[in-house]
mmCIF file of C-alpha atoms in Angstrom:
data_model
loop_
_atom_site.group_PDB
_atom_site.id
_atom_site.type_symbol
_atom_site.label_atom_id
_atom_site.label_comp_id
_atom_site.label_asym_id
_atom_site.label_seq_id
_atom_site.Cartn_x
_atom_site.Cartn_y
_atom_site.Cartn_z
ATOM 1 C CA UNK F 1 0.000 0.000 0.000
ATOM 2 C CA UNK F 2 2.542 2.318 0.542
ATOM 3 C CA UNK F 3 4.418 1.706 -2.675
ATOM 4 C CA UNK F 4 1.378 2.631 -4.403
ATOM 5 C CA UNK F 5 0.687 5.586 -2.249
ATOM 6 C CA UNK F 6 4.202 6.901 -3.484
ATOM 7 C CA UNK F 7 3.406 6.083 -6.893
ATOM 8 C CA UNK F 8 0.101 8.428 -6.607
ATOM 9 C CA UNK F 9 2.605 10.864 -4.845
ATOM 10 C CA UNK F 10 4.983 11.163 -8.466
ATOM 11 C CA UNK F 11 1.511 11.157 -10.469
ATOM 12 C CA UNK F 12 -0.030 13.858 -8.411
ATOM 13 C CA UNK F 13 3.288 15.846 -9.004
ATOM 14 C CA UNK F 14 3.349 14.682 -12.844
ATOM 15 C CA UNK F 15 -0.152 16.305 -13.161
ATOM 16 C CA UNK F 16 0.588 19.347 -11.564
ATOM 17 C CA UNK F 17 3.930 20.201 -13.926
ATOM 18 C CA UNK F 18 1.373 19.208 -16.742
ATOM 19 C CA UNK F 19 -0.938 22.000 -15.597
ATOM 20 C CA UNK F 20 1.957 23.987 -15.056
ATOM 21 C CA UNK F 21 3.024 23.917 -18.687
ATOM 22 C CA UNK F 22 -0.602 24.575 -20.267
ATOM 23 C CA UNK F 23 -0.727 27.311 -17.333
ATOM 24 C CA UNK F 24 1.949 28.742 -19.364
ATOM 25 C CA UNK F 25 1.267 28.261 -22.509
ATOM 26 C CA UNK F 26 -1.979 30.237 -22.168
ATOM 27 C CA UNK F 27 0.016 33.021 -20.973
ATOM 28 C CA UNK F 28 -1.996 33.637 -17.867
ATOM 29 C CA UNK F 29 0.752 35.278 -15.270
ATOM 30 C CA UNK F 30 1.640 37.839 -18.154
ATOM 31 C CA UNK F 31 -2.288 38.863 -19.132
ATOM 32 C CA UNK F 32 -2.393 39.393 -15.494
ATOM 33 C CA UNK F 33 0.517 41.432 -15.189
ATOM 34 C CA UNK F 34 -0.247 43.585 -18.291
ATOM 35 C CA UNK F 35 -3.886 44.191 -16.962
ATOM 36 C CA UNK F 36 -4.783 47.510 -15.303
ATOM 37 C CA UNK F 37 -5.431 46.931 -11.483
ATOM 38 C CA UNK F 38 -8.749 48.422 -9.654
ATOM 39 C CA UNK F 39 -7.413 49.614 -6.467
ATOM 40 C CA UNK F 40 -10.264 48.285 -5.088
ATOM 41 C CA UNK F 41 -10.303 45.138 -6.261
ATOM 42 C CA UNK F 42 -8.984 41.775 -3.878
ATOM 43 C CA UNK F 43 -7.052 38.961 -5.700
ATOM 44 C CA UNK F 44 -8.002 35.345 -3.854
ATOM 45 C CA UNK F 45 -6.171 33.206 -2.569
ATOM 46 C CA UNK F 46 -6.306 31.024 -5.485
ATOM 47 C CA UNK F 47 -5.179 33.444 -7.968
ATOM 48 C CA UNK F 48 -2.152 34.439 -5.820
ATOM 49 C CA UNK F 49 -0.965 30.915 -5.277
ATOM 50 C CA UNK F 50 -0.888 30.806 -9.145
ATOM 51 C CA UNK F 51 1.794 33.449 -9.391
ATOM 52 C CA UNK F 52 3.895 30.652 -7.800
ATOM 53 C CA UNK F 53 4.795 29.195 -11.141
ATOM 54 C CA UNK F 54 6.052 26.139 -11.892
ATOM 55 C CA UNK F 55 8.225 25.967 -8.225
ATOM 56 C CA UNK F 56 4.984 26.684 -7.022
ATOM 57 C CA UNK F 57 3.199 24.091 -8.648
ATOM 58 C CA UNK F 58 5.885 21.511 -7.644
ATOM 59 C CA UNK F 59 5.543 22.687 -3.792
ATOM 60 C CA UNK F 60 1.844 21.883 -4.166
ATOM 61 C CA UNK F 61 2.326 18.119 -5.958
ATOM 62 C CA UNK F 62 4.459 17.473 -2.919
ATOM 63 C CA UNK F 63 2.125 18.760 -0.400
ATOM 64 C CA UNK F 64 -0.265 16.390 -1.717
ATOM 65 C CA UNK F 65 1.817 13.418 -1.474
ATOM 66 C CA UNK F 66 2.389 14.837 2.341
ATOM 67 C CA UNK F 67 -1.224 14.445 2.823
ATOM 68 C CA UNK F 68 -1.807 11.018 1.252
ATOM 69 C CA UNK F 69 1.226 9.575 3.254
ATOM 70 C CA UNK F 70 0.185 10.985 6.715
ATOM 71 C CA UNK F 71 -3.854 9.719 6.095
ATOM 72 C CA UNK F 72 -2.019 5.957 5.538
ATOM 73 C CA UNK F 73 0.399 6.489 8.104
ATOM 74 C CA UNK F 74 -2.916 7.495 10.375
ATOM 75 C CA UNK F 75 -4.296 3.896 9.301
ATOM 76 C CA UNK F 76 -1.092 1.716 9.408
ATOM 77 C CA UNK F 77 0.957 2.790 11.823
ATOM 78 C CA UNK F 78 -1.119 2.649 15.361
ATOM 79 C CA UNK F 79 -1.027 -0.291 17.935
ATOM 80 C CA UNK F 80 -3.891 -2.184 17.086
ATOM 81 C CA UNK F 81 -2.919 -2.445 13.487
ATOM 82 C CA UNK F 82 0.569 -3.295 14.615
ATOM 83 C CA UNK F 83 -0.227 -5.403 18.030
ATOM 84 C CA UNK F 84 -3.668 -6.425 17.254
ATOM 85 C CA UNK F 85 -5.010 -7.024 20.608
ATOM 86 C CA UNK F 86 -7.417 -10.150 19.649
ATOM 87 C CA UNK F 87 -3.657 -11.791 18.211
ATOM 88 C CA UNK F 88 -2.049 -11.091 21.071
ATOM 89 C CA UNK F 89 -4.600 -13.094 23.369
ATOM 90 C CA UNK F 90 -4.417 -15.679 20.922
ATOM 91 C CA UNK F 91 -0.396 -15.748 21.088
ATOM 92 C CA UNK F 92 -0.751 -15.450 25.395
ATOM 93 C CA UNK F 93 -3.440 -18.568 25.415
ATOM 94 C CA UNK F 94 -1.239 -20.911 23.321
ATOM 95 C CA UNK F 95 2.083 -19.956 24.443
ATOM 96 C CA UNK F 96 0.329 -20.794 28.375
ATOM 97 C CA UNK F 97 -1.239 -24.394 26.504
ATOM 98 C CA UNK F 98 2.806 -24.767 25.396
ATOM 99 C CA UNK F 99 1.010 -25.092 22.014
ATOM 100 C CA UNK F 100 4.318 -23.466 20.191
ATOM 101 C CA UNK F 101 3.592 -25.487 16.872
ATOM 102 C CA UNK F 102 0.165 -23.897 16.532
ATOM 103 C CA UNK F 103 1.675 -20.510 17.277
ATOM 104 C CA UNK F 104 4.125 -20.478 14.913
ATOM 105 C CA UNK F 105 1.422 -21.255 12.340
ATOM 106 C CA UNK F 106 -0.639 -18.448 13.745
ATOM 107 C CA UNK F 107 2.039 -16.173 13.096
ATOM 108 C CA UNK F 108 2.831 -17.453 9.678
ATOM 109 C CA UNK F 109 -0.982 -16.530 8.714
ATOM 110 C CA UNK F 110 -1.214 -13.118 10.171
ATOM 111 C CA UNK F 111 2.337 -11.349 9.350
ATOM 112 C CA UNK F 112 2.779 -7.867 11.584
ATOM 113 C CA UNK F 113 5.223 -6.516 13.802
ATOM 114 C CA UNK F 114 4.400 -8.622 16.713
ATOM 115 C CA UNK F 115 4.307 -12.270 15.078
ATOM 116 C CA UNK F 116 7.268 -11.500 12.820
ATOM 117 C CA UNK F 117 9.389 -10.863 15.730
ATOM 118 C CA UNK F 118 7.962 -13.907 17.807
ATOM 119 C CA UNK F 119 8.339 -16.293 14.650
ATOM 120 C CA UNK F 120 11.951 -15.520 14.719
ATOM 121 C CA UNK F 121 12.047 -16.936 18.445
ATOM 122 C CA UNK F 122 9.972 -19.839 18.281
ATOM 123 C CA UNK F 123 12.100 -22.021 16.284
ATOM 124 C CA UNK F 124 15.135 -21.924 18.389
ATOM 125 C CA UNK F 125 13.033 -23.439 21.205
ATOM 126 C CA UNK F 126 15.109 -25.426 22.946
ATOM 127 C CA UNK F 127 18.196 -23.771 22.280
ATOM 128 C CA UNK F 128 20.074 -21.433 24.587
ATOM 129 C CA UNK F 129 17.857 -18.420 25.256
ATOM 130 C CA UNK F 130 20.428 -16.108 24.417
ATOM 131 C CA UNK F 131 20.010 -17.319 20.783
ATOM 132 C CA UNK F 132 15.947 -16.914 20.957
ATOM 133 C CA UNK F 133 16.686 -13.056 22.690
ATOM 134 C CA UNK F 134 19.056 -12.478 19.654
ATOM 135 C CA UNK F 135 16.752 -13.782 17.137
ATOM 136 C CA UNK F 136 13.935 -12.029 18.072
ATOM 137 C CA UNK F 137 15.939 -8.605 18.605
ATOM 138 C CA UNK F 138 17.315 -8.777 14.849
ATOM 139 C CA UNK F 139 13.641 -9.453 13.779
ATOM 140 C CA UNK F 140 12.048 -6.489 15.578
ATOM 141 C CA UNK F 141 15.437 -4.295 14.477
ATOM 142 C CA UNK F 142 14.300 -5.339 10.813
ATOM 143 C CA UNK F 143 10.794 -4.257 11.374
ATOM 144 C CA UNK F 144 11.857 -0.681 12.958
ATOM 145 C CA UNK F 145 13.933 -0.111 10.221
ATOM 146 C CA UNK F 146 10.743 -0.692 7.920
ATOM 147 C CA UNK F 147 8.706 1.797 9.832
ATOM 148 C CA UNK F 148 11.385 4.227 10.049
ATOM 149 C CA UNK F 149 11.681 4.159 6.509
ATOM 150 C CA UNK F 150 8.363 4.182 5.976
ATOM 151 C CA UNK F 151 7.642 7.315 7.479
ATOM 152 C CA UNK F 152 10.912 9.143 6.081
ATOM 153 C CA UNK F 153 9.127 10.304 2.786
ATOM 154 C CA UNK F 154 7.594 12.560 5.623
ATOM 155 C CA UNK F 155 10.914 13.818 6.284
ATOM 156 C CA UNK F 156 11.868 14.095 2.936
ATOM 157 C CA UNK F 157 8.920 16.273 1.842
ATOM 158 C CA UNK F 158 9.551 18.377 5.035
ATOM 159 C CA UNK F 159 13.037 18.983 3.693
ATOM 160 C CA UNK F 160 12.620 20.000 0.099
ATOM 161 C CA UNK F 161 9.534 22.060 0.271
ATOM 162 C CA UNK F 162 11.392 24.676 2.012
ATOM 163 C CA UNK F 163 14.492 24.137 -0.080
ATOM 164 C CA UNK F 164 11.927 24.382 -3.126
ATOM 165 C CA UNK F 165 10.687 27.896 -1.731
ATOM 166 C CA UNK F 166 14.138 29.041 -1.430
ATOM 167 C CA UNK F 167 15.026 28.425 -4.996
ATOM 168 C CA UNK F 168 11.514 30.102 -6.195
ATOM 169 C CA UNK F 169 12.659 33.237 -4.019
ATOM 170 C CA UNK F 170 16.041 33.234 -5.966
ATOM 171 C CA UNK F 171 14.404 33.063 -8.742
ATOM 172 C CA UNK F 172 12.082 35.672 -8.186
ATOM 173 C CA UNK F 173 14.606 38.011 -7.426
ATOM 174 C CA UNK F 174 16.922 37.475 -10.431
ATOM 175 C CA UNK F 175 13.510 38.003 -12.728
ATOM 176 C CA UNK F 176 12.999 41.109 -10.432
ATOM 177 C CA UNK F 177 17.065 42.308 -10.888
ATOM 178 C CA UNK F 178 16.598 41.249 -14.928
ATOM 179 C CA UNK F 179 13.944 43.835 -15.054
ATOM 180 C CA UNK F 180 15.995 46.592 -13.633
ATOM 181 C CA UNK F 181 19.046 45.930 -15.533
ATOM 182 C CA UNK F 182 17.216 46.112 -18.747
ATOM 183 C CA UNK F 183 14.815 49.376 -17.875
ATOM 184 C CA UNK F 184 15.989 52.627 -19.344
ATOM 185 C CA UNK F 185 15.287 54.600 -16.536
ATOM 186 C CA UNK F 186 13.766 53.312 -12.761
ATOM 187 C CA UNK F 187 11.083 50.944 -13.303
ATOM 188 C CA UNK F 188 7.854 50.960 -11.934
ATOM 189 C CA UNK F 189 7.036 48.842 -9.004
ATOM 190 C CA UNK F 190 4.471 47.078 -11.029
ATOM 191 C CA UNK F 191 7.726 46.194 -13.282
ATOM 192 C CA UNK F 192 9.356 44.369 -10.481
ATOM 193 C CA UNK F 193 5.573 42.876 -9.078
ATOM 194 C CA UNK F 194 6.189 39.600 -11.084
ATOM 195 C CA UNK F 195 9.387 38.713 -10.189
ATOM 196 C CA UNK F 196 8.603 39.262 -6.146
ATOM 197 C CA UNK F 197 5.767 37.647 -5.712
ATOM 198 C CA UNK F 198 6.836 34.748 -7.792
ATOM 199 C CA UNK F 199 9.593 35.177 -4.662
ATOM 200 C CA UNK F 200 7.242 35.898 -1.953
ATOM 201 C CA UNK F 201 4.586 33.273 -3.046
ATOM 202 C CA UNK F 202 7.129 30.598 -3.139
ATOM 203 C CA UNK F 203 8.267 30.683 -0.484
ATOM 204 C CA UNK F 204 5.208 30.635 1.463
ATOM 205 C CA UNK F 205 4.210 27.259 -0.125
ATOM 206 C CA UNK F 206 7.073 26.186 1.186
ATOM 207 C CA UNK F 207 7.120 26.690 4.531
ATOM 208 C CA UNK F 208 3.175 25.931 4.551
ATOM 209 C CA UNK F 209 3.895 22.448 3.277
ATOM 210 C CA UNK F 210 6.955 22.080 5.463
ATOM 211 C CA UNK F 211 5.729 22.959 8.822
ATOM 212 C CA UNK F 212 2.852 20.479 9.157
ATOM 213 C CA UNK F 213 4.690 17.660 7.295
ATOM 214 C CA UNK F 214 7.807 18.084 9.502
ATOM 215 C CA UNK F 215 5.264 17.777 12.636
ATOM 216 C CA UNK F 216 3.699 14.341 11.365
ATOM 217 C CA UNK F 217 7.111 12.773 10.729
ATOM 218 C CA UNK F 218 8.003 14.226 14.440
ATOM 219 C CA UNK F 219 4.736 12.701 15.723
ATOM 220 C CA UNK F 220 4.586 8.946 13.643
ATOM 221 C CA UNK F 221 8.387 9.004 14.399
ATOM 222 C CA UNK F 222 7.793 9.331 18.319
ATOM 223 C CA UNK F 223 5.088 6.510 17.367
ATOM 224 C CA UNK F 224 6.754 4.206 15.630
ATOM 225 C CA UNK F 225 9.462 4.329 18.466
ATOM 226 C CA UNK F 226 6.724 3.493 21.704
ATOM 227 C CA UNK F 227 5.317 0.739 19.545
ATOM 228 C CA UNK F 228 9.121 -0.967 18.611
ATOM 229 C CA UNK F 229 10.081 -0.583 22.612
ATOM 230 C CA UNK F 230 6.513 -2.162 23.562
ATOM 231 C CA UNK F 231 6.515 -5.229 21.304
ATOM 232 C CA UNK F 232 10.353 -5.880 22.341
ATOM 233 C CA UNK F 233 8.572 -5.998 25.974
ATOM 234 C CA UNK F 234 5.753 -8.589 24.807
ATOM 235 C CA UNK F 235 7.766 -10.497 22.706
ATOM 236 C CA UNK F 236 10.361 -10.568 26.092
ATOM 237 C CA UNK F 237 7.430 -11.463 28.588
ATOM 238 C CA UNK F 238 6.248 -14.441 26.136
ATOM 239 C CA UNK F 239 10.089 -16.099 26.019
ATOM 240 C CA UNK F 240 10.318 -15.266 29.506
ATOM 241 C CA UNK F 241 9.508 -19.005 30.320
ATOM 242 C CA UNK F 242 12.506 -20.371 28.383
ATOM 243 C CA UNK F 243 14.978 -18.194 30.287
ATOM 244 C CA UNK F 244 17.285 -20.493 32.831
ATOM 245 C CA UNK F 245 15.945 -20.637 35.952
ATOM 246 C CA UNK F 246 19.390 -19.061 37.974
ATOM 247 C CA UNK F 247 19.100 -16.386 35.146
ATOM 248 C CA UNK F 248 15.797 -15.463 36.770
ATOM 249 C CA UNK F 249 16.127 -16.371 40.183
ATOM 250 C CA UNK F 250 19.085 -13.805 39.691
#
C-alpha cells in the first residue's frame, strides 16, 4: 500500500507540472501582469498561489503526497494495526497451553510486527535463550527499520519544500534584478511585481507544506518508536519461560 501511495505521490506531481506547462502556454501570469489593477479590487487566494509558477506548482504536488502519506500512516501505523489485541490473546493462550507449533502457524498466517518478531524466536526453542533473545531482537530491528523508513518520505517532503521555496525566491529576485538591468530609466514597481511575488509566493508554499509535514514525521516518528520498545517488551514477557531458571532467580 505504501508503494502505491508513493506512486500516486509522483503522479499527483506529474499532473501538476502538466498543468503547469498549459498554465503557461496560455500566458496567464503575463495577461495578469499587463492588466490595469482596480485599487479596489482583492485577488483570492487562489489566484495568488498561481503566481507561484512552476516551483509553485511543484511545492503543491508534494504537499499532496504529504497528505496522502500521513492519512495511511494514520491507518497503518497505530497499535492495534501493529499489536492487534485479539492476536495477542491468541499468542498469550497458546504460548500458556505450550502449544508453540500452533503458534508459529498463527504467526505465519497473520504477518505484523508482533508475530514476525515472535516467529523468529519460536524455532530456536530449545536452544540457549540467548540465541531466541538475539533472534527475536534482529527481527524487531528489521521491522523498525521498515517503519522508520516508511515514514521518512515525511521527512523528505519536510526537507525540500522549504528548499523548493528558497530556490523560487532566488528566482524571483533574479527576474525582479533582470527587469531593472534592462529598464531605461527606474522601473515601476508594477515592473518588479512579477518577479517578487513569484519570490514571496514561493516561499510561502514552502514553509506551509513544510511545517505540518515536519510535525507528522516528528509525531509517527515518536510513534513508531513506543510501539518498537513495547513489542520488544511482549515479545520478552512471552520467552520469559525459556529463560534459565538461575538467570531469573538472579
Amino acid at each position: 500500500m505504501g508503494k502505491k501511495l508513493v506512486l500516486l505521490a509522483v503522479l499527483a506531481v506529474a499532473l501538476t507540472l502538466f498543468a503547469t506547462s498549459v498554465y503557461a502556454q496560455e500566458g496567464a501570469p503575463e495577461a495578469a501582469g499587463r492588466r490595469a489593477v482596480n485599487p479596489e479590487e482583492t485577488i483570492s487566494w487562489f489566484e495568488t498561489i498561481m503566481q507561484g509558477g512552476v516551483i509553485g506548482f511543484i511545492i503543491i504536488g508534494l504537499s499532496i503526497a504529504s497528505l496522502a502519506l500521513a492519512t495511511e500512516h494514520f491507518m497503518t501505523i497505530k497499535r492495534d494495526a501493529l499489536v492487534p489485541p485479539e492476536l495477542l490473546g491468541h499468542l498469550e493462550s497458546l504460548f500458556e497451553d505450550e502449544e508453540y507449533e500452533e503458534a508459529m502457524t498463527l504467526c505465519e498466517s497473520a504477518p505484523n510486527f508482533l508475530t514476525n518478531v515472535i516467529a523468529a524466536g519460536l524455532p530456536r526453542i530449545g536452544q540457549p535463550y540467548e540465541q531466541i533473545e538475539a533472534a527475536m531482537q534482529e527481527a524487531g530491528e528489521q521491522e523498525a527499520v521498515k517503519l522508520h523508513q516508511k515514514i521518512s518520505y515525511l521527512s523528505l517532503i519536510g526537507n525540500v519544500s522549504p528548499m523548493l521555496g528558497l530556490f523560487g525566491t532566488v528566482t524571483g529576485m533574479i527576474v525582479a534584478f533582470n527587469v531593472i538591468a534592462r529598464s531605461s530609466g527606474a522601473p515601476s514597481p508594477a515592473d518588479l511585481a512579477n518577479g517578487i511575488q513569484v519570490a514571496l509566493v514561493t516561499t510561502f508554499l514552502g514553509l506551509l507544506v513544510a511545517i505540518p509535514t515536519i510535525a507528522c514525521y516528528f509525531y509517527f516518528r515518536n510513534k513508531v518508536i513506543r510501539i518498537v520498545m513495547e513489542v520488544g517488551t511482549i515479545a520478552e514477557e512471552l520467552m520469559e519461560r525459556f529463560r534459565p531458571a538461575e538467570e531469573v532467580a538472579a
